[in-house]
């Protein structure tokens, strides 16, 4: 039984070992706990504020970040320094988001490679992990301020469709914010838990979770049996949400008042005002029949019926996604036992009505749709804290397992707390032309540099046929069986050469040692991430230098004298930056070299060059 203390000064409750639940959303984030007295989940809010923290980071002229409502004020008036929707960038390369690059009003670095994206704000470069960590830090502080106790452990939710890289990025963001991420939970699973679904051992149910947020729409079909949630299918539209409803109202008013896009572009404050009025109208119409306001001396009004007419096509799109999700799960609507509503935009009565009509049953909307995911995360956290003994916990890995990549970095394949048995594979490539063998070093631990972790095993994959750097595809696979035995396999996919090894990950480690390793990782998280960012920037810089040099050697004849001189200067500047301990400087020199070499690289793009930039090298 956990101890509960009461802070005499404030009357607030203190509990040892509090694990918080965090909904790290695209538009809004929030943190929730199980109230130590009532045992009910509650979302934490500062006095007189909303429980929601807008997922927005604004940087002032000195590069200092602020998060949440204050940052939101800068969306239209200082777009270059105001980062929204960082979640969309998690675990993504520029190529992944290229199609939607126009969506971001701030600078997302186009480095034309498959390495992870960065955002440039002034002369600083941020990874989406760092940006998300600012939001998580804000939530952590909010929780600590309200609970009057340090908060170091959290459960964080992610969309069900998040892949391995996106989940790992979310874990890293938590770590950077000083949080030990006990588990990553799917958002629809958390929402179901908040409705009490899956909390009884013998419960069997098929659930549809309809989540319409600020900028994204997801529908998931889940199957619960014996306390285990299985995602049968997911569908959705990553660029459809409440923002589109606001936009529909804005356009309606612009048409009525003869306002053009040009007018708004010239007056960012007016545009901001209009957007806020549109959102206000939308929310008002969720519980009233008409809305009317004054904007810039004009009367703007809209009725509920008009609004519903505007958004009918958007709602229809979400229903199409539901049809596809059911088809993928090989189910029909009548096989769904429960429909759960998630996301602020499901407050719109027309949305509820459409979903209920589609599934042929009333929807579950009794839990606040803004909070339901965070509340579920808090329930999961409580189970992990051991406060809910009836609930069976599956076997999990105590520490992360991974291999060493360039620069001595730990690349995690199986994160700590992953359910076992499990199997994960990832592709790597070579660093040097004609590299005939690759050393696979297997490590266990939470630190970013392998030298701080524990080496479990090592072997050489030999017989890789001579190919240019970046061309071989080496698939490394980690398989953990139900007894916790780890088998590591490496296979070069083009030639088929293969090697494997068996290890017992828990061998020789006591609980106390595991605990110590976790503690070390938290204390050193900040420094580790800084080092990792530096090592990654250097590796990227070195690779780009090597590729450019090779490229120039081959294609000199096709380049103008000016191009050659500019390139040489940019290479020299990068070379110099590599000797310094400043990842922002290295990033900006990489950027400059890319800017210069892009036109001619595009002119004569050759396979080996693009190939060399793919995948991490060992
Ligand atoms: P996300 O999961 O993407 O972070 P949320 O679930 O917090 O987003 O949903 C935010 C969206 O919900 C915003 O577009 C907001 O305008 C909308 N919203 C909030 N309250 C209401 C309401 N009463 N009626 C309609 N939409 C609402
Ligand atoms: Mg959400």
Coordinates of C-alpha atoms and ligand atoms in Angstrom, one line a residue:
X1 CA 0.0 0.0 0.0
X2 CA 1.5 3.4 -1.0
X3 CA 1.8 6.0 1.7
X4 CA -0.3 9.1 1.4
X5 CA 0.8 12.4 3.1
X6 CA -1.0 15.7 3.3
X7 CA 0.8 18.9 2.7
X8 CA -0.3 21.0 5.7
X9 CA 0.4 24.3 4.0
X10 CA -1.7 23.7 1.0
X11 CA -3.9 20.8 2.0
X12 CA -2.9 18.9 -1.1
X13 CA -2.3 15.2 -1.1
X14 CA 1.1 13.6 -1.5
X15 CA 1.7 10.1 -2.5
X16 CA 5.0 8.3 -2.9
X17 CA 5.7 6.7 -6.3
X18 CA 3.0 8.6 -8.2
X19 CA 3.0 7.6 -11.8
X20 CA 1.1 10.1 -14.0
X21 CA -0.8 9.5 -17.2
X22 CA 0.0 11.8 -20.1
X23 CA -1.9 12.4 -23.3
X24 CA 0.6 14.0 -25.6
X25 CA -1.7 15.2 -28.3
X26 CA -1.3 16.9 -31.6
X27 CA -3.3 19.9 -30.6
X28 CA -3.7 19.6 -26.8
X29 CA -1.9 17.6 -24.1
X30 CA -2.7 16.9 -20.5
X31 CA -1.7 15.0 -17.5
X32 CA -3.9 13.0 -15.2
X33 CA -3.6 10.9 -12.0
X34 CA -5.6 8.5 -9.9
X35 CA -6.8 10.6 -7.0
X36 CA -5.2 9.0 -3.9
X37 CA -8.4 9.4 -1.9
X38 CA -11.3 8.9 -4.3
X39 CA -9.3 6.4 -6.4
X40 CA -10.9 8.0 -9.4
X41 CA -8.9 9.3 -12.4
X42 CA -8.7 13.1 -12.5
X43 CA -7.1 15.5 -15.1
X44 CA -4.8 18.0 -13.4
X45 CA -5.6 21.7 -13.9
X46 CA -4.1 24.8 -12.4
X47 CA -6.5 26.9 -10.5
X48 CA -9.0 28.5 -12.8
X49 CA -7.6 27.0 -16.0
X50 CA -8.5 24.3 -18.4
X51 CA -7.0 20.8 -18.0
X52 CA -5.7 21.2 -21.6
X53 CA -2.3 22.4 -22.4
X54 CA -2.1 23.5 -26.1
X55 CA 0.8 21.4 -27.7
X56 CA 2.5 24.6 -28.9
X57 CA 6.0 25.8 -28.2
X58 CA 6.9 29.5 -28.8
X59 CA 10.5 30.7 -28.8
X60 CA 11.2 34.3 -27.7
X61 CA 13.9 36.5 -29.2
X62 CA 16.5 34.8 -27.0
X63 CA 15.4 31.4 -28.0
X64 CA 13.7 30.6 -24.7
X65 CA 10.7 28.3 -25.0
X66 CA 7.2 28.8 -23.5
X67 CA 4.5 26.2 -23.9
X68 CA 0.7 26.0 -23.9
X69 CA -1.8 28.8 -23.9
X70 CA 0.8 31.6 -23.8
X71 CA 2.5 30.1 -26.9
X72 CA -0.8 29.8 -28.7
X73 CA -1.2 33.6 -28.7
X74 CA 1.7 33.7 -31.2
X75 CA 0.3 31.2 -33.8
X76 CA -0.6 33.9 -36.4
X77 CA 1.5 36.8 -35.2
X78 CA 4.9 35.0 -35.0
X79 CA 4.5 31.9 -37.0
X80 CA 8.2 31.3 -37.6
X81 CA 8.9 30.9 -33.9
X82 CA 5.7 29.1 -32.9
X83 CA 5.8 25.4 -33.3
X84 CA 2.5 23.5 -33.4
X85 CA 1.8 19.9 -34.3
X86 CA 5.3 18.7 -33.4
X87 CA 3.7 15.2 -32.9
X88 CA 3.2 15.0 -36.7
X89 CA 7.0 15.1 -37.1
X90 CA 7.9 12.4 -34.5
X91 CA 10.0 9.7 -36.0
X92 CA 9.6 11.1 -39.5
X93 CA 12.1 12.0 -42.2
X94 CA 11.6 14.9 -44.5
X95 CA 10.6 12.5 -47.3
X96 CA 7.7 11.2 -45.1
X97 CA 6.2 14.7 -44.6
X98 CA 7.2 16.3 -47.9
X99 CA 3.7 16.1 -49.4
X100 CA 2.3 18.1 -46.5
X101 CA 5.3 20.5 -46.0
X102 CA 3.0 23.5 -46.8
X103 CA 1.0 22.7 -43.6
X104 CA 3.8 23.8 -41.3
X105 CA 4.1 27.6 -41.0
X106 CA 7.6 27.2 -39.5
X107 CA 10.8 26.0 -41.1
X108 CA 11.1 22.2 -41.4
X109 CA 14.6 21.4 -42.7
X110 CA 14.5 19.9 -46.2
X111 CA 17.7 18.0 -46.3
X112 CA 16.4 15.7 -49.0
X113 CA 17.5 12.6 -47.1
X114 CA 15.9 9.9 -45.1
X115 CA 17.3 11.0 -41.8
X116 CA 15.0 12.4 -39.1
X117 CA 13.5 15.9 -39.6
X118 CA 14.6 19.0 -37.7
X119 CA 12.9 22.3 -37.2
X120 CA 14.9 25.5 -37.5
X121 CA 14.0 28.4 -35.2
X122 CA 16.3 31.4 -35.6
X123 CA 19.8 29.9 -35.4
X124 CA 18.7 26.9 -33.3
X125 CA 17.8 23.4 -34.7
X126 CA 15.3 21.2 -32.8
X127 CA 14.3 17.6 -33.3
X128 CA 10.7 16.8 -32.8
X129 CA 11.8 14.9 -29.7
X130 CA 13.2 18.0 -28.2
X131 CA 10.1 20.0 -29.1
X132 CA 7.8 17.3 -27.5
X133 CA 10.0 17.2 -24.5
X134 CA 9.3 20.9 -23.8
X135 CA 5.6 20.1 -23.7
X136 CA 6.2 17.1 -21.5
X137 CA 8.3 19.2 -19.2
X138 CA 5.5 21.7 -18.9
X139 CA 3.0 18.9 -17.9
X140 CA 5.5 17.4 -15.5
X141 CA 5.9 20.8 -13.8
X142 CA 2.2 21.3 -13.7
X143 CA 1.8 18.0 -12.0
X144 CA 4.6 18.7 -9.5
X145 CA 3.1 22.1 -8.8
X146 CA -0.3 20.7 -8.1
X147 CA 0.7 17.5 -6.3
X148 CA 3.6 19.2 -4.4
X149 CA 5.8 16.2 -5.0
X150 CA 8.4 15.3 -7.6
X151 CA 7.0 13.4 -10.6
X152 CA 9.4 11.2 -12.4
X153 CA 7.3 8.4 -13.8
X154 CA 4.8 8.5 -16.5
X155 CA 2.7 6.5 -18.9
X156 CA 2.4 8.3 -22.3
X157 CA -0.1 7.6 -25.0
X158 CA 0.4 7.4 -28.8
X159 CA -1.9 6.8 -31.7
X160 CA -2.5 3.1 -32.4
X161 CA -0.9 3.4 -35.8
X162 CA 2.4 4.8 -34.5
X163 CA 5.3 2.7 -35.7
X164 CA 8.4 1.6 -33.8
X165 CA 10.4 4.8 -34.6
X166 CA 7.5 7.1 -33.5
X167 CA 7.1 5.2 -30.3
X168 CA 10.8 5.3 -29.6
X169 CA 10.8 9.1 -30.3
X170 CA 8.0 9.5 -27.8
X171 CA 10.0 7.6 -25.2
X172 CA 13.0 9.7 -25.8
X173 CA 11.0 12.9 -25.5
X174 CA 9.8 11.7 -22.1
X175 CA 13.3 10.8 -21.0
X176 CA 14.6 14.2 -22.1
X177 CA 11.9 15.8 -20.0
X178 CA 13.2 13.9 -17.0
X179 CA 10.5 11.3 -17.0
X180 CA 10.9 7.5 -16.7
X181 CA 8.4 6.3 -19.3
X182 CA 7.0 3.2 -17.7
X183 CA 4.9 2.4 -20.8
X184 CA 3.7 3.7 -24.1
X185 CA 0.0 3.0 -24.4
X186 CA -2.3 3.2 -27.5
X187 CA -4.7 6.2 -27.3
X188 CA -7.8 4.0 -28.1
X189 CA -6.7 1.5 -25.4
X190 CA -6.4 4.3 -22.9
X191 CA -9.8 5.7 -23.9
X192 CA -11.4 2.2 -23.4
X193 CA -9.8 1.8 -20.0
X194 CA -11.3 5.2 -19.0
X195 CA -14.7 3.6 -19.7
X196 CA -13.8 0.7 -17.5
X197 CA -13.5 -1.6 -20.5
X198 CA -10.9 -4.3 -20.2
X199 CA -10.6 -4.0 -16.5
X200 CA -12.3 -7.2 -15.7
X201 CA -10.3 -10.3 -16.4
X202 CA -13.1 -12.3 -18.0
X203 CA -14.4 -9.5 -20.2
X204 CA -14.7 -10.1 -24.0
X205 CA -15.7 -7.1 -26.2
X206 CA -15.2 -5.6 -29.6
X207 CA -14.8 -1.8 -29.4
X208 CA -14.8 1.0 -31.9
X209 CA -12.9 4.1 -30.8
X210 CA -13.8 7.2 -32.8
X211 CA -11.3 10.0 -32.2
X212 CA -11.8 13.4 -33.8
X213 CA -9.2 15.9 -32.5
X214 CA -7.9 19.3 -33.6
X215 CA -6.1 18.2 -36.7
X216 CA -6.4 14.5 -37.0
X217 CA -9.0 11.8 -37.2
X218 CA -8.5 8.2 -36.1
X219 CA -10.8 5.2 -35.8
X220 CA -9.6 2.0 -34.2
X221 CA -11.3 -1.3 -33.8
X222 CA -10.1 -3.1 -30.7
X223 CA -10.7 -6.6 -29.3
X224 CA -10.4 -7.2 -25.6
X225 CA -10.1 -10.6 -24.2
X226 CA -8.5 -11.7 -20.8
X227 CA -7.4 -8.2 -20.1
X228 CA -5.4 -8.0 -23.4
X229 CA -6.2 -5.3 -25.9
X230 CA -5.6 -6.2 -29.5
X231 CA -5.8 -3.6 -32.3
X232 CA -7.7 -5.3 -35.1
X233 CA -7.6 -2.3 -37.5
X234 CA -7.0 1.4 -37.7
X235 CA -8.0 4.0 -40.2
X236 CA -8.3 7.8 -40.4
X237 CA -7.2 11.0 -41.9
X238 CA -4.1 12.6 -40.5
X239 CA -5.2 16.0 -41.9
X240 CA -8.8 16.2 -40.8
X241 CA -10.1 17.6 -37.5
X242 CA -11.6 20.5 -35.6
X243 CA -9.3 23.0 -37.4
X244 CA -11.2 22.1 -40.6
X245 CA -14.5 22.9 -38.9
X246 CA -13.1 26.3 -37.9
X247 CA -11.9 26.9 -41.4
X248 CA -15.4 26.0 -42.8
X249 CA -16.9 28.7 -40.6
X250 CA -14.2 31.2 -41.5
X251 CA -14.8 30.7 -45.2
X252 CA -18.5 31.0 -44.7
X253 CA -18.0 34.4 -43.1
X254 CA -15.5 35.5 -45.6
X255 CA -17.9 34.8 -48.4
X256 CA -20.7 36.6 -46.6
X257 CA -18.6 39.6 -45.8
X258 CA -16.6 39.8 -49.1
X259 CA -13.3 39.2 -47.2
X260 CA -10.5 37.7 -49.2
X261 CA -7.5 35.6 -48.2
X262 CA -5.3 38.5 -49.3
X263 CA -7.0 40.8 -46.8
X264 CA -6.2 38.3 -44.0
X265 CA -2.6 37.7 -45.1
X266 CA -2.0 41.4 -44.8
X267 CA -3.4 41.6 -41.3
X268 CA -2.2 38.7 -39.2
X269 CA -3.9 39.9 -36.1
X270 CA -7.2 40.2 -37.9
X271 CA -6.8 36.7 -39.3
X272 CA -6.0 35.4 -35.8
X273 CA -9.1 37.2 -34.5
X274 CA -11.3 35.6 -37.2
X275 CA -9.9 32.1 -36.5
X276 CA -10.6 32.5 -32.8
X277 CA -14.1 33.7 -33.5
X278 CA -14.7 30.7 -35.8
X279 CA -13.6 28.3 -33.1
X280 CA -15.7 30.1 -30.5
X281 CA -18.7 29.8 -32.8
X282 CA -18.1 26.1 -33.4
X283 CA -17.9 25.4 -29.6
X284 CA -21.0 27.6 -29.0
X285 CA -23.0 25.7 -31.6
X286 CA -22.3 22.4 -29.8
X287 CA -24.9 23.5 -27.2
X288 CA -26.8 26.4 -28.8
X289 CA -28.7 27.0 -32.0
X290 CA -27.1 30.2 -33.2
X291 CA -24.0 32.3 -32.8
X292 CA -23.4 36.0 -33.4
X293 CA -20.4 38.2 -32.7
X294 CA -18.6 41.4 -33.6
X295 CA -15.4 41.3 -35.6
X296 CA -13.5 44.3 -36.8
X297 CA -16.8 46.3 -36.7
X298 CA -18.8 43.7 -38.6
X299 CA -21.5 41.4 -37.3
X300 CA -20.7 37.8 -37.9
X301 CA -23.4 35.2 -37.3
X302 CA -24.1 31.6 -38.1
X303 CA -26.9 29.1 -37.2
X304 CA -26.4 25.5 -36.2
X305 CA -28.3 24.4 -39.3
X306 CA -25.9 26.4 -41.5
X307 CA -22.9 25.0 -39.7
X308 CA -24.1 21.4 -40.0
X309 CA -24.6 22.0 -43.8
X310 CA -21.0 23.2 -44.0
X311 CA -19.4 20.3 -42.2
X312 CA -21.6 17.4 -43.6
X313 CA -18.9 16.5 -46.2
X314 CA -16.2 16.4 -43.5
X315 CA -18.3 14.1 -41.3
X316 CA -19.0 11.9 -44.2
X317 CA -15.3 11.5 -44.8
X318 CA -14.8 10.2 -41.2
X319 CA -17.7 7.7 -41.7
X320 CA -16.0 6.4 -44.8
X321 CA -12.9 5.7 -42.7
X322 CA -15.1 3.8 -40.2
X323 CA -16.4 1.6 -43.1
X324 CA -12.8 0.8 -44.2
X325 CA -11.7 0.1 -40.6
X326 CA -14.6 -2.4 -40.2
X327 CA -13.8 -4.0 -43.5
X328 CA -10.1 -4.4 -42.5
X329 CA -11.1 -5.9 -39.2
X330 CA -13.4 -8.3 -41.2
X331 CA -16.4 -7.1 -39.1
X332 CA -19.8 -5.6 -39.7
X333 CA -21.2 -2.7 -37.6
X334 CA -23.5 -4.9 -35.6
X335 CA -20.5 -6.9 -34.3
X336 CA -19.3 -3.8 -32.4
X337 CA -20.3 -4.0 -28.7
X338 CA -19.3 -0.5 -27.7
X339 CA -18.5 2.8 -29.5
X340 CA -16.2 5.2 -27.6
X341 CA -16.0 8.9 -28.4
X342 CA -12.7 10.7 -28.1
X343 CA -11.4 14.2 -28.9
X344 CA -12.8 17.6 -28.4
X345 CA -14.5 17.7 -31.8
X346 CA -16.8 14.8 -30.9
X347 CA -18.7 17.4 -28.8
X348 CA -20.3 18.5 -32.1
X349 CA -23.8 17.0 -31.9
X350 CA -23.9 16.2 -35.7
X351 CA -20.7 14.2 -35.3
X352 CA -22.2 12.1 -32.5
X353 CA -25.4 11.6 -34.4
X354 CA -23.6 10.4 -37.6
X355 CA -21.4 8.0 -35.7
X356 CA -24.3 6.6 -33.7
X357 CA -26.3 6.1 -36.9
X358 CA -23.5 4.4 -38.6
X359 CA -22.9 1.8 -35.8
X360 CA -26.6 1.5 -35.1
X361 CA -26.2 2.2 -31.3
X362 CA -25.8 5.0 -28.9
X363 CA -22.2 6.2 -28.4
X364 CA -20.3 6.3 -25.1
X365 CA -19.7 10.0 -24.4
X366 CA -20.1 10.3 -20.7
X367 CA -16.4 10.8 -20.0
X368 CA -15.1 14.3 -21.1
X369 CA -13.8 13.6 -24.6
X370 CA -10.8 16.0 -24.1
X371 CA -9.7 14.1 -21.1
X372 CA -10.6 10.5 -21.7
X373 CA -7.2 9.5 -23.1
X374 CA -5.2 11.0 -20.2
X375 CA -7.6 9.5 -17.7
X376 CA -7.1 6.1 -19.2
X377 CA -3.4 6.6 -19.1
X378 CA -3.7 7.4 -15.4
X379 CA -5.6 4.1 -14.9
X380 CA -2.8 2.2 -16.7
X381 CA -0.2 4.0 -14.6
X382 CA -2.0 2.9 -11.5
X383 CA -2.0 -0.7 -12.6
X384 CA 1.7 -0.4 -13.2
X385 CA 2.2 1.1 -9.8
X386 CA 0.7 -2.1 -8.4
X387 CA -2.3 -0.4 -6.9
X388 CA -4.7 -2.5 -8.8
X389 CA -3.8 -6.0 -7.9
X390 CA -6.7 -7.7 -9.7
X391 CA -5.2 -6.8 -13.0
X392 CA -2.8 -9.1 -14.6
X393 CA 0.4 -7.6 -15.9
X394 CA 2.2 -9.3 -18.8
X395 CA 5.8 -10.2 -18.7
X396 CA 8.0 -7.3 -19.8
X397 CA 11.6 -6.5 -20.5
X398 CA 13.2 -4.7 -17.5
X399 CA 15.7 -2.7 -19.6
X400 CA 16.0 -1.7 -23.3
X401 CA 17.9 -3.9 -25.7
X402 CA 19.7 -2.5 -28.8
X403 CA 22.8 -2.4 -30.8
X404 CA 25.7 0.0 -31.3
X405 CA 25.6 2.3 -34.3
X406 CA 28.0 4.9 -35.7
X407 CA 29.6 7.1 -33.1
X408 CA 29.0 4.6 -30.2
X409 CA 25.3 5.4 -30.0
X410 CA 22.8 2.9 -28.6
X411 CA 20.0 2.2 -31.1
X412 CA 17.2 0.6 -29.1
X413 CA 15.3 -2.2 -30.9
X414 CA 13.3 -3.5 -27.9
X415 CA 12.4 -0.7 -25.4
X416 CA 12.2 -1.5 -21.7
X417 CA 8.8 -2.6 -20.5
X418 CA 8.0 -4.1 -23.9
X419 CA 5.7 -7.1 -23.7
X420 CA 7.4 -10.5 -24.3
X421 CA 7.5 -12.6 -26.4
X422 CA 8.3 -10.2 -29.0
X423 CA 10.2 -9.8 -32.3
X424 CA 11.6 -6.6 -33.9
X425 CA 13.6 -6.1 -37.0
X426 CA 15.4 -3.1 -38.3
X427 CA 17.6 -2.4 -41.4
X428 CA 21.1 -1.0 -41.2
X429 CA 23.8 -0.3 -43.8
X430 CA 27.5 0.0 -44.2
X431 CA 29.6 3.1 -43.7
X432 CA 32.6 2.5 -45.9
X433 CA 32.8 1.5 -49.6
X434 CA 33.5 -2.3 -50.0
X435 CA 32.9 -3.0 -46.3
X436 CA 33.0 -6.8 -46.1
X437 CA 31.9 -7.3 -42.5
X438 CA 29.8 -5.7 -39.9
X439 CA 30.2 -6.0 -36.1
X440 CA 26.9 -6.4 -34.3
X441 CA 27.3 -5.4 -30.6
X442 CA 24.3 -6.1 -28.4
X443 CA 23.7 -3.8 -25.4
X444 CA 21.2 -3.5 -22.6
X445 CA 20.4 -0.3 -20.8
X446 CA 18.8 3.1 -21.0
X447 CA 21.8 5.4 -21.8
X448 CA 22.3 7.0 -25.1
X449 CA 26.0 5.9 -25.5
X450 CA 26.7 2.2 -25.5
X451 CA 29.8 2.7 -23.3
X452 CA 27.4 3.5 -20.4
X453 CA 25.3 0.4 -21.0
X454 CA 26.0 -3.2 -20.5
X455 CA 27.3 -5.3 -23.3
X456 CA 25.5 -8.6 -23.7
X457 CA 27.1 -10.1 -26.8
X458 CA 29.0 -9.3 -30.0
X459 CA 29.5 -11.0 -33.3
X460 CA 30.7 -10.3 -36.8
X461 CA 28.5 -10.7 -39.9
X462 CA 31.1 -11.5 -42.5
X463 CA 31.0 -12.2 -46.2
X464 CA 29.1 -9.1 -47.3
X465 CA 29.9 -8.8 -51.0
X466 CA 31.8 -5.6 -52.0
X467 CA 29.3 -2.7 -52.5
X468 CA 29.4 1.1 -52.2
X469 CA 28.7 2.4 -48.7
X470 CA 25.0 2.5 -48.0
X471 CA 24.0 -0.1 -50.5
X472 CA 24.1 -3.3 -48.4
X473 CA 20.9 -3.9 -46.5
X474 CA 21.5 -5.7 -43.2
X475 CA 18.4 -6.7 -41.3
X476 CA 19.1 -7.1 -37.6
X477 CA 16.4 -9.0 -35.8
X478 CA 15.8 -9.3 -32.0
X479 CA 13.6 -12.2 -30.9
X480 CA 12.7 -12.7 -27.3
X481 CA 10.8 -15.8 -26.3
X482 CA 8.5 -16.3 -23.4
X483 CA 11.4 -17.3 -21.2
X484 CA 13.2 -14.1 -21.8
X485 CA 15.9 -15.6 -24.1
X486 CA 17.1 -13.2 -26.7
X487 CA 18.2 -14.3 -30.1
X488 CA 19.9 -11.8 -32.3
X489 CA 20.1 -12.4 -36.1
X490 CA 21.8 -10.4 -38.7
X491 CA 21.3 -11.0 -42.4
X492 CA 22.5 -9.1 -45.5
X493 CA 19.4 -9.1 -47.7
X494 CA 21.0 -8.6 -51.1
X495 CA 23.4 -11.6 -50.7
X496 CA 21.6 -13.6 -48.1
X497 CA 24.6 -14.0 -45.7
X498 CA 23.4 -14.6 -42.2
X499 CA 24.6 -15.0 -38.6
X500 CA 22.9 -15.3 -35.2
X501 CA 23.6 -15.5 -31.5
X502 CA 21.7 -16.3 -28.3
X503 CA 21.8 -14.3 -25.1
X504 CA 20.0 -14.3 -21.7
X505 CA 19.3 -10.6 -21.1
X506 CA 18.5 -10.8 -17.5
X507 CA 21.5 -12.9 -16.7
X508 CA 23.5 -11.6 -13.7
X509 CA 21.4 -8.5 -13.1
X510 CA 19.7 -8.1 -9.7
X511 CA 16.7 -5.9 -9.3
X512 CA 18.9 -3.3 -7.5
X513 CA 21.2 -3.2 -10.5
X514 CA 18.3 -2.7 -12.9
X515 CA 17.0 0.0 -10.6
X516 CA 20.4 1.7 -10.5
X517 CA 20.7 1.6 -14.3
X518 CA 17.3 3.3 -14.6
X519 CA 18.2 5.9 -12.1
X520 CA 21.5 6.7 -13.9
X521 CA 19.7 7.1 -17.2
X522 CA 17.3 9.7 -15.7
X523 CA 20.1 11.7 -14.0
X524 CA 22.1 11.7 -17.2
X525 CA 19.2 12.1 -19.6
X526 CA 19.8 15.7 -20.5
X527 CA 23.6 15.3 -21.1
X528 CA 23.0 12.0 -22.9
X529 CA 20.6 13.6 -25.3
X530 CA 23.0 16.5 -25.9
X531 CA 25.8 14.1 -26.6
X532 CA 23.6 12.0 -28.9
X533 CA 22.5 15.0 -30.9
X534 CA 26.1 16.1 -31.3
X535 CA 27.3 12.6 -32.3
X536 CA 24.4 12.3 -34.8
X537 CA 25.1 15.8 -36.3
X538 CA 28.8 14.8 -36.6
X539 CA 28.0 11.5 -38.3
X540 CA 25.6 13.2 -40.7
X541 CA 28.2 15.9 -41.4
X542 CA 30.9 13.4 -42.1
X543 CA 28.7 11.4 -44.3
X544 CA 27.7 14.4 -46.3
X545 CA 31.3 15.5 -46.7
X546 CA 32.3 12.0 -47.9
X547 CA 29.4 11.9 -50.3
X548 CA 30.0 15.4 -51.7
X549 CA 33.7 14.7 -52.1
X550 CA 33.0 11.5 -54.0
X551 CA 30.3 13.2 -56.1
X552 CA 32.6 16.1 -57.0
X553 CA 35.3 13.7 -58.0
X554 CA 33.0 11.9 -60.4
X555 CA 31.1 14.9 -61.8
X556 CA 33.6 17.7 -61.8
X557 CA 33.2 18.3 -65.5
X558 CA 29.5 19.0 -65.1
X559 CA 30.0 21.7 -62.5
X560 CA 30.7 25.4 -63.1
X561 CA 33.8 27.0 -61.6
X562 CA 31.6 29.1 -59.2
X563 CA 29.8 25.9 -58.0
X564 CA 33.2 24.2 -57.3
X565 CA 34.5 27.2 -55.3
X566 CA 31.3 27.6 -53.3
X567 CA 31.2 23.9 -52.5
X568 CA 34.8 23.8 -51.4
X569 CA 34.2 26.7 -49.1
X570 CA 31.0 25.2 -47.6
X571 CA 32.8 21.8 -47.1
X572 CA 35.7 23.6 -45.4
X573 CA 33.3 25.4 -43.1
X574 CA 31.5 22.1 -42.2
X575 CA 34.8 20.4 -41.6
X576 CA 35.8 23.1 -39.2
X577 CA 32.4 22.9 -37.4
X578 CA 32.8 19.2 -36.9
X579 CA 35.7 19.8 -34.6
X580 CA 33.6 21.9 -32.3
X581 CA 31.0 20.9 -29.7
X582 CA 28.1 22.7 -31.2
X583 CA 25.4 20.7 -32.9
X584 CA 23.5 23.9 -34.0
X585 CA 26.6 25.1 -35.8
X586 CA 27.2 21.7 -37.5
X587 CA 23.5 21.6 -38.5
X588 CA 23.6 25.0 -40.1
X589 CA 26.8 24.2 -42.0
X590 CA 25.2 21.0 -43.2
X591 CA 22.3 23.1 -44.3
X592 CA 24.5 25.6 -46.2
X593 CA 26.4 22.8 -47.9
X594 CA 23.0 21.2 -48.9
X595 CA 21.7 24.5 -50.2
X596 CA 24.8 24.9 -52.4
X597 CA 25.0 21.3 -53.6
X598 CA 21.3 20.6 -54.1
X599 CA 21.0 22.2 -57.6
X600 CA 23.8 20.2 -59.1
X601 CA 23.1 17.1 -57.1
X602 CA 19.6 17.1 -58.5
X603 CA 21.1 17.5 -62.0
X604 CA 23.2 14.4 -61.7
X605 CA 21.7 12.4 -58.9
X606 CA 23.3 9.0 -58.9
X607 CA 22.1 5.9 -57.2
X608 CA 25.1 5.5 -54.9
X609 CA 24.7 9.0 -53.5
X610 CA 21.0 8.6 -52.6
X611 CA 21.7 5.1 -51.4
X612 CA 24.5 6.2 -49.1
X613 CA 22.1 8.5 -47.3
X614 CA 19.6 5.8 -46.5
X615 CA 19.5 4.0 -43.2
X616 CA 21.8 4.2 -40.2
X617 CA 25.2 2.8 -40.7
X618 CA 27.1 0.6 -38.2
Ligands
LIG1 P1 -5.9 16.4 -30.2 O1 -6.2 15.0 -29.7 O2 -5.7 16.5 -31.6 O3 -4.7 17.0 -29.4 P2 -8.3 17.4 -28.8 O4 -9.0 16.1 -28.6 O5 -7.8 18.2 -27.7 O6 -7.2 17.4 -29.9 O7 -9.4 18.3 -29.7 C1 -9.2 19.6 -30.0 C2 -10.3 20.1 -30.9 O8 -11.6 20.0 -30.2 C3 -10.2 21.6 -31.3 O9 -10.3 21.7 -32.7 C4 -11.3 22.2 -30.5 O10 -11.7 23.4 -31.2 C5 -12.3 21.2 -30.5 N1 -13.3 21.4 -29.5 C6 -13.1 21.6 -28.1 N2 -14.3 21.8 -27.5 C7 -15.3 21.7 -28.5 C8 -16.7 21.9 -28.5 N3 -17.4 22.2 -27.3 N4 -17.4 21.8 -29.6 C9 -16.7 21.5 -30.8 N5 -15.4 21.3 -30.8 C10 -14.7 21.5 -29.7
LIG2 MG1 -6.2 13.3 -28.8

